[in-house]
PDB file of C-alpha atoms and ligand atoms in Angstrom:
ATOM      1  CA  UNK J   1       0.000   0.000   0.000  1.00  0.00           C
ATOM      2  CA  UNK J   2       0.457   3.662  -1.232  1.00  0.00           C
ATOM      3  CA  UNK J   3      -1.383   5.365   0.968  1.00  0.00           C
ATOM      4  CA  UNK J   4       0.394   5.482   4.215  1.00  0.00           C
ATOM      5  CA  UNK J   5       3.661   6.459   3.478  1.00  0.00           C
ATOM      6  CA  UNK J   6       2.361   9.242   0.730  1.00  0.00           C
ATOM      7  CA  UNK J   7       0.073  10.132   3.779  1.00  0.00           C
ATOM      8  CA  UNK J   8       2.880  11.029   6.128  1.00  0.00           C
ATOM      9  CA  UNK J   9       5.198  12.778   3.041  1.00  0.00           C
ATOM     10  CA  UNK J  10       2.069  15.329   2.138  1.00  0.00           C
ATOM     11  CA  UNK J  11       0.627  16.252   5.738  1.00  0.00           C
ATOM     12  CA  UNK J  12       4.574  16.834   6.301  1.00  0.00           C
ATOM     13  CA  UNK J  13       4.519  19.681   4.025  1.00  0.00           C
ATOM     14  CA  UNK J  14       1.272  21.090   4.284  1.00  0.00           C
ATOM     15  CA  UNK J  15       0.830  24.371   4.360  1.00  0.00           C
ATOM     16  CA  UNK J  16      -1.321  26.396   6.950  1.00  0.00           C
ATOM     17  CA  UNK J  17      -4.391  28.385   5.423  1.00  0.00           C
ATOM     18  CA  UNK J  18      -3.996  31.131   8.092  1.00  0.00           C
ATOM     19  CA  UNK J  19      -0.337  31.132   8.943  1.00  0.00           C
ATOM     20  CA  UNK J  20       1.819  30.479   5.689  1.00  0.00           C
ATOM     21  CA  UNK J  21      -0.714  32.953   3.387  1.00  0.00           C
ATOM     22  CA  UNK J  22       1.004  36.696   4.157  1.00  0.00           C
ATOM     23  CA  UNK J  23      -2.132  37.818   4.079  1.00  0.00           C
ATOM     24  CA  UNK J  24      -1.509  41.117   5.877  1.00  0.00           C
ATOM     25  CA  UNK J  25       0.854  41.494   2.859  1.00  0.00           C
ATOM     26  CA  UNK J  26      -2.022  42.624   0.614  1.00  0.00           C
ATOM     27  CA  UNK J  27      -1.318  45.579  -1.690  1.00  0.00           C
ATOM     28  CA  UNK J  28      -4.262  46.686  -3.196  1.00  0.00           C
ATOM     29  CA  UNK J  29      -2.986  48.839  -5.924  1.00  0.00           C
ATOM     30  CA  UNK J  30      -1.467  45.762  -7.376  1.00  0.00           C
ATOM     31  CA  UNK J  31      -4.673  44.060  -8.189  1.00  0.00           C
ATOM     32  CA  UNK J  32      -6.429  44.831 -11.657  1.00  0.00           C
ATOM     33  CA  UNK J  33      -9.880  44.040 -12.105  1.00  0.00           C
ATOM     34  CA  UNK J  34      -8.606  41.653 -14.889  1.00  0.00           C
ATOM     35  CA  UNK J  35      -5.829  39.644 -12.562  1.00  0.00           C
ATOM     36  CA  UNK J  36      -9.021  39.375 -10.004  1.00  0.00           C
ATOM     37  CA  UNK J  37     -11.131  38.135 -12.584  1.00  0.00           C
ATOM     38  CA  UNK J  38      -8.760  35.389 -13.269  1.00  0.00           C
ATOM     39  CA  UNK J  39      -8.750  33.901  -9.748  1.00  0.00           C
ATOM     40  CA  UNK J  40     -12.507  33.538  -9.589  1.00  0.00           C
ATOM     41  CA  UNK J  41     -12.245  31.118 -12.764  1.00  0.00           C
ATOM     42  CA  UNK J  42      -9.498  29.368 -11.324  1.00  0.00           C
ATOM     43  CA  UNK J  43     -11.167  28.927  -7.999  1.00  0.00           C
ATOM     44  CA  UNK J  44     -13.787  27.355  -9.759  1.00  0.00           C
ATOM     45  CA  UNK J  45     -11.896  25.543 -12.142  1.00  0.00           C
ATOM     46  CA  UNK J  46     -10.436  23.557  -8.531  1.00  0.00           C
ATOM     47  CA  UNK J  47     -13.254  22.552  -7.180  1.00  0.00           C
ATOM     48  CA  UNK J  48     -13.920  20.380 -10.200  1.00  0.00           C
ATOM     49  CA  UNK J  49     -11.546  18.437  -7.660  1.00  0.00           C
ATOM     50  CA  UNK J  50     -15.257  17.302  -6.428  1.00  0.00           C
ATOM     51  CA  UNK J  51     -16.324  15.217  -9.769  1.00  0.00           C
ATOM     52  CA  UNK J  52     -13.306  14.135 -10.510  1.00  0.00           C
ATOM     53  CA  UNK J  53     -12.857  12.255  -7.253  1.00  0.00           C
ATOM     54  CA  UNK J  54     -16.117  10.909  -7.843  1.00  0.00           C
ATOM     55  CA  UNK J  55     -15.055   9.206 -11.067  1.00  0.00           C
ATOM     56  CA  UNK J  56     -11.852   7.935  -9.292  1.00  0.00           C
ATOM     57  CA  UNK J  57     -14.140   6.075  -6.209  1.00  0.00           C
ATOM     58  CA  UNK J  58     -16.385   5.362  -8.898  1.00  0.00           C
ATOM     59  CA  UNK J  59     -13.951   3.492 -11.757  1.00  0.00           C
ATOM     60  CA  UNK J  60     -11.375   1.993  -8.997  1.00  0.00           C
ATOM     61  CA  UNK J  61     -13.827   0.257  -6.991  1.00  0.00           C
ATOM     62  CA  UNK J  62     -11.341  -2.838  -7.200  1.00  0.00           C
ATOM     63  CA  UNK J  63      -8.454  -0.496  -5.560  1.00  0.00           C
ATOM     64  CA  UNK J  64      -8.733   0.168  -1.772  1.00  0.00           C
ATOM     65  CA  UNK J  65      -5.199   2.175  -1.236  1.00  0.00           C
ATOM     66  CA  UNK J  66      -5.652   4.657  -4.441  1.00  0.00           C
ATOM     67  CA  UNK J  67      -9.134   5.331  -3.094  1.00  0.00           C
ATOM     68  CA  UNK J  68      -7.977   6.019   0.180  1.00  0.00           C
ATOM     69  CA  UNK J  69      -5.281   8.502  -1.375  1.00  0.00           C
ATOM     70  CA  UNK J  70      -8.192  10.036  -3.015  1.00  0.00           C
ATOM     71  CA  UNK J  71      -9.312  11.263   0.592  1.00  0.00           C
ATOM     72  CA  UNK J  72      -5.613  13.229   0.438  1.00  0.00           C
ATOM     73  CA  UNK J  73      -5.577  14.477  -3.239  1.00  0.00           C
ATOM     74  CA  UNK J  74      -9.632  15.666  -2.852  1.00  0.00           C
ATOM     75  CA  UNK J  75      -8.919  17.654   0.292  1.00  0.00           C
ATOM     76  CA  UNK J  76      -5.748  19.640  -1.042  1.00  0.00           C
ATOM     77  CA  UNK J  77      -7.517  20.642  -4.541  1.00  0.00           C
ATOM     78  CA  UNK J  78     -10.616  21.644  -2.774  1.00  0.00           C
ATOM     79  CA  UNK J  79      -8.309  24.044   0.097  1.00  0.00           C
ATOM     80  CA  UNK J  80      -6.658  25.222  -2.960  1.00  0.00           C
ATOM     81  CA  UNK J  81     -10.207  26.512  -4.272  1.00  0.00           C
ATOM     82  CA  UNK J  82     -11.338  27.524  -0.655  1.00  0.00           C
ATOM     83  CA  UNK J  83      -7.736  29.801  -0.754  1.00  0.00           C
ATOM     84  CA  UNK J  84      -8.738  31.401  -3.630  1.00  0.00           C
ATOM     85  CA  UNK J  85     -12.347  32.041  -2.426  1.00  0.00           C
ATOM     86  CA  UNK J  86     -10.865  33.124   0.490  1.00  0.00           C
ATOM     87  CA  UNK J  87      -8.243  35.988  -1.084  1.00  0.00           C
ATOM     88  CA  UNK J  88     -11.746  37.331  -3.420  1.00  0.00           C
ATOM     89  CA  UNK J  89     -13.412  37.335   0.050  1.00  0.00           C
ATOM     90  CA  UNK J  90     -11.441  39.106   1.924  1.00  0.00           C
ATOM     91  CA  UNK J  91      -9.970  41.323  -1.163  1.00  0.00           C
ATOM     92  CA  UNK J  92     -12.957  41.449  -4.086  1.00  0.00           C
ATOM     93  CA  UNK J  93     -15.935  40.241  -2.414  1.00  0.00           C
ATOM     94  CA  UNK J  94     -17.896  41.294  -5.472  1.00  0.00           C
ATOM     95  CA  UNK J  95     -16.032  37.998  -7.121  1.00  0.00           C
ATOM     96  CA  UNK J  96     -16.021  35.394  -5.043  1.00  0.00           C
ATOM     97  CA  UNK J  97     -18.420  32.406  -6.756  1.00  0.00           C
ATOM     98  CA  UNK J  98     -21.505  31.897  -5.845  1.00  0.00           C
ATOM     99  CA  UNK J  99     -22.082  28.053  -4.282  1.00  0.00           C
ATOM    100  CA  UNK J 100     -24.610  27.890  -7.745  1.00  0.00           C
ATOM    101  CA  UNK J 101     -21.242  28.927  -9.857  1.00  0.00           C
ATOM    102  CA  UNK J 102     -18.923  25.974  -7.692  1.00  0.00           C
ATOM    103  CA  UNK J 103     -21.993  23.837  -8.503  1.00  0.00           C
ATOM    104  CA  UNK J 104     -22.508  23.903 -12.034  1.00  0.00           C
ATOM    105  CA  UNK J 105     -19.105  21.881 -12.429  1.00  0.00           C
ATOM    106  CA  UNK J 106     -20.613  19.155 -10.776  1.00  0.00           C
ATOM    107  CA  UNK J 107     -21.443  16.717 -13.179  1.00  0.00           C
ATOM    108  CA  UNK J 108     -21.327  13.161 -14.101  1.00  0.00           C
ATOM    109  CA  UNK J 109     -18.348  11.805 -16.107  1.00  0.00           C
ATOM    110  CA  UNK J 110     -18.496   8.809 -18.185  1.00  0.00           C
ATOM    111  CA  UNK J 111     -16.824   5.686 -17.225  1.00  0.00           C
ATOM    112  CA  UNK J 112     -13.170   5.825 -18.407  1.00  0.00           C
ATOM    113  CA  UNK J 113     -10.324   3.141 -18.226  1.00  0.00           C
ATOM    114  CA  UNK J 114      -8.614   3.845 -14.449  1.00  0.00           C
ATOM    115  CA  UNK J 115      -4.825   3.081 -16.161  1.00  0.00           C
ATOM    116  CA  UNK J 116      -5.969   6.061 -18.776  1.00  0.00           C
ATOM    117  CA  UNK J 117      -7.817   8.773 -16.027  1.00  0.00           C
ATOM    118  CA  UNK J 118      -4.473   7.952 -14.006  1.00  0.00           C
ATOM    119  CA  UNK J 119      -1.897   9.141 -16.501  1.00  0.00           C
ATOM    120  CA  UNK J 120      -4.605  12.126 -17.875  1.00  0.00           C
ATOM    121  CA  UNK J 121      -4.402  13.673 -14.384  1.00  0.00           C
ATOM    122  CA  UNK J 122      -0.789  13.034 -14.429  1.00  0.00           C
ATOM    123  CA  UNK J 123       0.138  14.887 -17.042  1.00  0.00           C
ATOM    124  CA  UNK J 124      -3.222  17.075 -15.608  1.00  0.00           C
ATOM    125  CA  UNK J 125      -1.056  18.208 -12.392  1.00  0.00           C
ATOM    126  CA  UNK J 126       2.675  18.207 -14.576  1.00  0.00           C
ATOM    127  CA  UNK J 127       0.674  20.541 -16.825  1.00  0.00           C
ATOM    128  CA  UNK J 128      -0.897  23.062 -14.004  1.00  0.00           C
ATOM    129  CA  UNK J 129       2.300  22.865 -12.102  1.00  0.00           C
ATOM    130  CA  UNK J 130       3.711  24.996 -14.970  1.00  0.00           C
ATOM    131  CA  UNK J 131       0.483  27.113 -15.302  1.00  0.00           C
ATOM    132  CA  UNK J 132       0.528  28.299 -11.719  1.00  0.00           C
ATOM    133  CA  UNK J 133       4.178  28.889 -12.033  1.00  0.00           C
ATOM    134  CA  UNK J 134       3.287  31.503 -15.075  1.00  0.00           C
ATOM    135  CA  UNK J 135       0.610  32.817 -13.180  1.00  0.00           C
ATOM    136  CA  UNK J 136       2.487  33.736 -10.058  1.00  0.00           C
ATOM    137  CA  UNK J 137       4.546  35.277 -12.204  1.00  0.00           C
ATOM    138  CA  UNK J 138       2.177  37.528 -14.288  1.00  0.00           C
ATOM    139  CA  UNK J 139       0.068  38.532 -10.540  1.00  0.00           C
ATOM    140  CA  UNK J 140       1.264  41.735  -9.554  1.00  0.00           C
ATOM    141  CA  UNK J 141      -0.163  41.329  -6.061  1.00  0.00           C
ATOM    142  CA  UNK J 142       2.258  39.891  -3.641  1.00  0.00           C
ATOM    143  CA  UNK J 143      -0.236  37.328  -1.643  1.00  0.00           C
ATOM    144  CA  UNK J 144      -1.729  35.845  -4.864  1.00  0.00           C
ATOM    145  CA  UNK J 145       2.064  35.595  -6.269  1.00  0.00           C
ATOM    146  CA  UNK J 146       2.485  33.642  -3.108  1.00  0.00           C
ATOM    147  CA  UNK J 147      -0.860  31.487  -3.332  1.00  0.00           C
ATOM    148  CA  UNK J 148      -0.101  30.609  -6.777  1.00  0.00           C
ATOM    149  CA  UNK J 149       3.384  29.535  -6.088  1.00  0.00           C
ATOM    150  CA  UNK J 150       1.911  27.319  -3.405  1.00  0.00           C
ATOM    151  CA  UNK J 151      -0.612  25.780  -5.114  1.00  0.00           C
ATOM    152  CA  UNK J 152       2.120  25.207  -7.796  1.00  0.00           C
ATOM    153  CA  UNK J 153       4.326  22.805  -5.729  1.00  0.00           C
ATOM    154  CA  UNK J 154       1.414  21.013  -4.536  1.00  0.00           C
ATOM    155  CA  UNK J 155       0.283  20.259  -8.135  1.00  0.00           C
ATOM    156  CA  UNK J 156       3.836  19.465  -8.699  1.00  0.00           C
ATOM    157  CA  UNK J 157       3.633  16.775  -5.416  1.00  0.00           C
ATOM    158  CA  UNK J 158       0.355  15.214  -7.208  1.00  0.00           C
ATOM    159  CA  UNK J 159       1.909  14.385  -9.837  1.00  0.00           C
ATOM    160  CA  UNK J 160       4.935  12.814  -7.873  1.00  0.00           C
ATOM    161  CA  UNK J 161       2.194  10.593  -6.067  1.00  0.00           C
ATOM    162  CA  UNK J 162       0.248  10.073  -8.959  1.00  0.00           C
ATOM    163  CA  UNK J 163       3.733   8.641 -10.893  1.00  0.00           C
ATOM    164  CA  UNK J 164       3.786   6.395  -7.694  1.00  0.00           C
ATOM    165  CA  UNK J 165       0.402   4.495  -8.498  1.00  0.00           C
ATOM    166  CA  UNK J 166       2.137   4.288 -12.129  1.00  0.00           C
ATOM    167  CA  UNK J 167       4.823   2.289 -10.846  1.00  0.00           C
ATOM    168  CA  UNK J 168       2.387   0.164  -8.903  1.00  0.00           C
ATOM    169  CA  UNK J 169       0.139  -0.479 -12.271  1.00  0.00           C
ATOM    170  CA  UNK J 170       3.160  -1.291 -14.336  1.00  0.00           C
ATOM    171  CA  UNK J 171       4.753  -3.707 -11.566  1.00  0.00           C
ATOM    172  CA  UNK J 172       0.946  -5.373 -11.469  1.00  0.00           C
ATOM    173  CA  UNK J 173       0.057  -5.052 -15.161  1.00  0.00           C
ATOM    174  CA  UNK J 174       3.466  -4.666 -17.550  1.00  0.00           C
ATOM    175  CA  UNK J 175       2.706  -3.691 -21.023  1.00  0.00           C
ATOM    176  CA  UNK J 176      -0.852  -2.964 -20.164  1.00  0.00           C
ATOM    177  CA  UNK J 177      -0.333  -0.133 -17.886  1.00  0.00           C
ATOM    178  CA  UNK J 178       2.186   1.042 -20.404  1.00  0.00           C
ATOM    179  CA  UNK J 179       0.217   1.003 -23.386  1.00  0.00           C
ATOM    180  CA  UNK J 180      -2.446   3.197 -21.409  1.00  0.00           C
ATOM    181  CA  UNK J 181       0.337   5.666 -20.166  1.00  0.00           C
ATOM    182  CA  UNK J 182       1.814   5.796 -23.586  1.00  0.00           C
ATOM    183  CA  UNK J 183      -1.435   6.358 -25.254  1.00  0.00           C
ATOM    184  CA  UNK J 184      -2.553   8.809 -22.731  1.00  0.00           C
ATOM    185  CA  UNK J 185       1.084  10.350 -22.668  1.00  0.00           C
ATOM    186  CA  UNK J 186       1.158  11.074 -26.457  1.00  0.00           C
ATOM    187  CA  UNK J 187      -2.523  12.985 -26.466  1.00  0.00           C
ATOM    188  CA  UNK J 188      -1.156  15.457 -23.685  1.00  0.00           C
ATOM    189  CA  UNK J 189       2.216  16.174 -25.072  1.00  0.00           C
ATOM    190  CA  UNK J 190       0.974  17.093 -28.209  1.00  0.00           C
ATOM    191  CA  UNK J 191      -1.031  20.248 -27.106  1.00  0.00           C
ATOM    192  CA  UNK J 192       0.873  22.283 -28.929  1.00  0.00           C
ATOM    193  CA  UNK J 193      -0.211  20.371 -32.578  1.00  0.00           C
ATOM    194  CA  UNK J 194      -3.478  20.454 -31.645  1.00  0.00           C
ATOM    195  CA  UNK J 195      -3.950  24.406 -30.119  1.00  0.00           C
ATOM    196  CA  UNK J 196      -5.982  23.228 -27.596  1.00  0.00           C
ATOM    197  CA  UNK J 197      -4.913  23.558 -23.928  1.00  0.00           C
ATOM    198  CA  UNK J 198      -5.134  19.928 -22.951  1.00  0.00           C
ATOM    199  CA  UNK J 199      -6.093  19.447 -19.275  1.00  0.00           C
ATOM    200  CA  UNK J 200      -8.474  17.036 -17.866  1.00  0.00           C
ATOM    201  CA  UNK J 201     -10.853  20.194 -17.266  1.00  0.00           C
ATOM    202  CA  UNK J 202     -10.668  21.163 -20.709  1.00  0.00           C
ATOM    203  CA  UNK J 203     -12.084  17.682 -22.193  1.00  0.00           C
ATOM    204  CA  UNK J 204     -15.189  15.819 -23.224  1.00  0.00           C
ATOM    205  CA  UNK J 205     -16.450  13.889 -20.343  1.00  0.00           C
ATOM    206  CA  UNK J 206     -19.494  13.166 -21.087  1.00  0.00           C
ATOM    207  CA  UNK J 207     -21.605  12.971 -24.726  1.00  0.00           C
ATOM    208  CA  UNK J 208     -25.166  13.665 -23.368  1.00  0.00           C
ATOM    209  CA  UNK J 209     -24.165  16.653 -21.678  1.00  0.00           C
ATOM    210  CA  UNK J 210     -22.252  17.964 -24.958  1.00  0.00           C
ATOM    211  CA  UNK J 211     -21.083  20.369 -25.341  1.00  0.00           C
ATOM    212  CA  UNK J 212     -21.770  21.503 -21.824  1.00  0.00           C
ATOM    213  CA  UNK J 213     -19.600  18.510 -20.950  1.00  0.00           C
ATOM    214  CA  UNK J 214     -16.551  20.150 -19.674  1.00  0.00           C
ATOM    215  CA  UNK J 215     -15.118  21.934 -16.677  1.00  0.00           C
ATOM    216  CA  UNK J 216     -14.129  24.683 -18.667  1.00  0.00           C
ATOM    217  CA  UNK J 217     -17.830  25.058 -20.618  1.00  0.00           C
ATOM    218  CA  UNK J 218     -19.628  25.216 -17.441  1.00  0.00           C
ATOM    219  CA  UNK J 219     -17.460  28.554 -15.946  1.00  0.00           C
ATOM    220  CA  UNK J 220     -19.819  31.516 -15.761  1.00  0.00           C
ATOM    221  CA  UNK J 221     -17.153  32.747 -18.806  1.00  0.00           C
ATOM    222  CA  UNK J 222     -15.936  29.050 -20.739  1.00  0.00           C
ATOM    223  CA  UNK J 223     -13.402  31.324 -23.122  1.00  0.00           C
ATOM    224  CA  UNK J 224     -11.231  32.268 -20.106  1.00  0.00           C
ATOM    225  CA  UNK J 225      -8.700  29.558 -20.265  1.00  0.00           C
ATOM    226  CA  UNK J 226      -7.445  30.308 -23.703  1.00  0.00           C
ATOM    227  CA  UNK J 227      -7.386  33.969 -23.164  1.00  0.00           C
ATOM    228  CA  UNK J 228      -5.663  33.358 -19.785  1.00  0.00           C
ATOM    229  CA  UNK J 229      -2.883  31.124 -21.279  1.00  0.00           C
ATOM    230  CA  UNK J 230      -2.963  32.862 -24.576  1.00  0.00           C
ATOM    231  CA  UNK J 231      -3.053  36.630 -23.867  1.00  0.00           C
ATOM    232  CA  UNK J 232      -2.371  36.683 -19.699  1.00  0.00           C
ATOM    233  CA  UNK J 233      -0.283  34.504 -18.533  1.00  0.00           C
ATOM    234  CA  UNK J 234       1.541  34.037 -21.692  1.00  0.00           C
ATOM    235  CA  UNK J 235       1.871  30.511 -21.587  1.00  0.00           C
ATOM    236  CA  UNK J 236       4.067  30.246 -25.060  1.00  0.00           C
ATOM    237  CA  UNK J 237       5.938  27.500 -26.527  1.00  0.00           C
ATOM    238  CA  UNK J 238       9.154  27.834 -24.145  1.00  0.00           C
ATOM    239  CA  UNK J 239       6.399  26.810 -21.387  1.00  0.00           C
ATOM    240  CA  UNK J 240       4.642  24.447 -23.274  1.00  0.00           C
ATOM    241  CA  UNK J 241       8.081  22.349 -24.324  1.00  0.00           C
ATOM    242  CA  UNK J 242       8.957  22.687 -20.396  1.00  0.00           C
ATOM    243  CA  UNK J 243       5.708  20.544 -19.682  1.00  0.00           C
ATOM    244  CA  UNK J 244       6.599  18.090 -22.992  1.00  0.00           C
ATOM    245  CA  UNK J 245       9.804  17.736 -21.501  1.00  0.00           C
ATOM    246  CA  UNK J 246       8.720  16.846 -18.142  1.00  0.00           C
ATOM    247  CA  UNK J 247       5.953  14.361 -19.432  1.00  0.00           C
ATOM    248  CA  UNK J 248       8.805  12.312 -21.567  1.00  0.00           C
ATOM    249  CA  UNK J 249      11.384  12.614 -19.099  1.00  0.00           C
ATOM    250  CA  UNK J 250       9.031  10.564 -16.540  1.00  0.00           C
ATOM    251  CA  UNK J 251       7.492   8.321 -19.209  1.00  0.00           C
ATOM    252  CA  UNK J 252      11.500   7.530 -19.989  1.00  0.00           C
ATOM    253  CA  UNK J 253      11.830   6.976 -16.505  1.00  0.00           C
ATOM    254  CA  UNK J 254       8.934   4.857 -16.147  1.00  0.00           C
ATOM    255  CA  UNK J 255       9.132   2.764 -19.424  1.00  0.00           C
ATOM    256  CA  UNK J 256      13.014   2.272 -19.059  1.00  0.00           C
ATOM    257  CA  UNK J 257      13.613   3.868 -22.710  1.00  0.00           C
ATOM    258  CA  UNK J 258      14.454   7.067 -23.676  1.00  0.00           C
ATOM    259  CA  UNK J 259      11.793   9.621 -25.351  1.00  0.00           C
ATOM    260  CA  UNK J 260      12.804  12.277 -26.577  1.00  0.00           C
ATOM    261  CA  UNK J 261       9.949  13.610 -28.500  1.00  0.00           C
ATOM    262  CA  UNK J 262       6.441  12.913 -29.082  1.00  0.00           C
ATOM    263  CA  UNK J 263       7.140  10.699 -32.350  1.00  0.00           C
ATOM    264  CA  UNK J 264       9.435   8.381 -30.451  1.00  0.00           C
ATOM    265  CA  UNK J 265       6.612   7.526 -27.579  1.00  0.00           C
ATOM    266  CA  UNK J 266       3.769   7.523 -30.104  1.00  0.00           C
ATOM    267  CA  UNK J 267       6.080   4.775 -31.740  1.00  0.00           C
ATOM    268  CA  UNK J 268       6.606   3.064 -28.979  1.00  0.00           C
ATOM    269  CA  UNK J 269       2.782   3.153 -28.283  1.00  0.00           C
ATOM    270  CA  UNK J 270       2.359   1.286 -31.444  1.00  0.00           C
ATOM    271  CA  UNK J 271       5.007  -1.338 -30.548  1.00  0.00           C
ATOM    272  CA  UNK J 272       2.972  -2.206 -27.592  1.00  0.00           C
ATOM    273  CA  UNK J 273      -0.191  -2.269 -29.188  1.00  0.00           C
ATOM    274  CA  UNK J 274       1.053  -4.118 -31.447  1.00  0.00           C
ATOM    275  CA  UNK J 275       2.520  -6.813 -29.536  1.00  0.00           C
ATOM    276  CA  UNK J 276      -0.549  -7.147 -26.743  1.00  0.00           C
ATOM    277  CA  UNK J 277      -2.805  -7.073 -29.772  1.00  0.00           C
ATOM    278  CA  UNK J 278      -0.556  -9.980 -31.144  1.00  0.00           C
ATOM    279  CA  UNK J 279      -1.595 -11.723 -27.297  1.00  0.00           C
ATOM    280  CA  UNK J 280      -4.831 -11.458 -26.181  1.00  0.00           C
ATOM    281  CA  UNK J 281      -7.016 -13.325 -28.221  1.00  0.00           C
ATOM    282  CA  UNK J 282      -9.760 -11.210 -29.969  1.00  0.00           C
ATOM    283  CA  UNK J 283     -12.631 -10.587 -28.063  1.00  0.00           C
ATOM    284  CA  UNK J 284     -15.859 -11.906 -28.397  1.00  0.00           C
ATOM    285  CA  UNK J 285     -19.101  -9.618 -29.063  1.00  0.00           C
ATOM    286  CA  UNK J 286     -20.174 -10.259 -25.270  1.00  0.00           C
TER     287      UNK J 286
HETATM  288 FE1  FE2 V   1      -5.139  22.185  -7.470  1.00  0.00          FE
HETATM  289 FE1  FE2 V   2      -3.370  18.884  -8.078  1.00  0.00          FE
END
C-alpha cells in the first residue's frame, strides 16, 4: 500500500491556510480588475476536484489504497479553491463564486479506463504545475504571487504521487499499464499540434451533456482559459516544451527507454499495441 507512506510525506509539508498565506501582505494597488477576474475562474476551475474524485471512487472500486489517497488528493484541490475564495473574500468580495457557480461543475463523467484517467491527471497536475508557475509570475499582487506559487508545488507533489500508483500499475500489469500511459502520454504532449490547452478540465467527459460537458464550458465565462494562457499569462511554446519535456522525461523513466519527442513515444505506443494485440485473443461480441 500507497497510501500510508504518501500520507505522512504530504501532511509533512502542508501548508497552513492562516499562517503560511502573508495575508496582511495585501497591496491593493497591485490588483487589476482583470488579474481578479482570473482567480474567480481558477477557484472554480479547482473545485472540479469534487467530480473528478467521484469518477476515481467510482472506476477503482477494485483499488482500496488509491481510493484512500483520493481522501488526500480531494482535500488539497478543494483548500486550494477555498484559498482562492478566500483571497476574493477578503480582497474582491464582489467575485467570489456563488455556491450555484462551484456547482454547475458538478457533473457526471463517463466511465473511463482507471490506467488512462491515471496518466490524464498526471500529465493534468505536470501541466498546471507549470500554469501556476506563469501565473504567479504575471500577478502583480504579492499574496496571490504567493498562493499561486503554493498551489504550484502542490500540483507538482500530485503528480509525484500520482507517478507512484504508475509504478504500482506497471509492476501489477506490464505492457498494459504502459500502453495506457503511452497512449494517454502522447494525447497530452501534443497540445501544442493540436492548439488546444489539454487538461483534464478542458475535455469531453461526457456525450449527453455535450457540449456543456466540460469543466471549462460550465465557468460563468468558458473562453477564459485560452485567453488566460494565450493573452495573460503568456503561456508560449518555451512553457509548453517545459511541460513536454517533463511528461517524456518521466514516461523515460517509467518505461526504461528514452523519449525524446512525441514521435518516439507515439512509436513506442504502437510497438505495444502491437505486440498485446498480437496476445490477447480477440474478443468476443459479449
Ligand atoms: Fe489544485
Ligand atoms: Fe493537483
Amino acid at each position: 500500500m500507497l497510501y500510508p507512506e504518501l500520507f505522512k510525506q504530504l501532511e509533512s509539508v502542508r501548508w497552513d491556510m492562516d499562517k503560511d498565506i502573508p495575508w496582511d501582505r495585501f497591496d491593493a494597488g497591485r490588483l487589476s480588475d482583470e488579474q481578479a477576474q482570473t482567480i474567480k475562474m481558477n477557484a472554480i476551475t479547482e473545485w472540479s476536484a469534487l467530480p473528478a474524485t467521484e469518477m476515481f471512487l467510482r472506476d477503482n472500486k477494485d483499488d482500496s489504497d488509491f481510493s484512500a489517497f483520493m481522501s488526500i488528493w480531494f482535500f488539497e484541490e478543494q483548500k486550494h479553491s477555498l484559498v482562492l475564495m478566500e483571497y476574493l473574500k477578503r480582497f474582491r468580495p464582489d467575485l467570489a463564486p456563488t455556491e450555484q457557480e462551484l456547482h454547475e461543475v458538478r457533473f457526471e463523467f463517463e466511465p473511463a479506463p482507471a490506467l488512462e484517467t491515471l496518466m490524464l491527471h498526471f500529465c493534468g497536475e505536470i501541466r498546471l504545475n507549470h500554469w501556476y508557475r506563469r501565473a504567479a509570475e504575471w500577478h502583480t499582487e504579492p499574496v496571490i504571487k504567493h498562493i499561486y506559487q503554493t498551489l504550484s508545488q502542490d500540483e507538482a507533489r500530485h503528480g509525484g504521487a500520482y507517478l507512484r500508483y504508475m509504478k504500482r500499475a506497471i509492476n501489477k500489469c506490464g505492457d498494459e499499464a504502459k500502453a495506457a500511459f503511452a497512449k494517454v502520454g502522447v494525447l497530452m504532449a501534443s497540445a501544442r499540434r493540436t492548439a488546444q490547452a489539454l487538461h483534464p478540465t478542458n475535455l469531453h467527459v461526457n456525450k449527453n451533456l455535450f457540449p456543456r460537458d466540460t469543466i471549462q464550458s460550465r465557468l460563468p465565462n468558458p473562453e477564459w482559459l485560452e485567453h488566460w494562457l494565450d493573452t495573460q499569462i503568456k503561456f508560449d511554446a518555451v512553457w509548453e516544451n517545459k511541460v513536454v519535456e517533463r511528461i517524456l522525461h518521466n514516461m523515460s523513466l517509467l518505461m526504461d527507454r528514452s523519449f525524446q519527442s512525441v514521435q518516439e513515444l507515439n512509436r513506442y505506443r504502437k510497438e505495444l499495441t502491437a505486440s498485446l494485440g498480437q496476445r490477447q485473443p480477440v474478443p468476443s461480441a459479449a
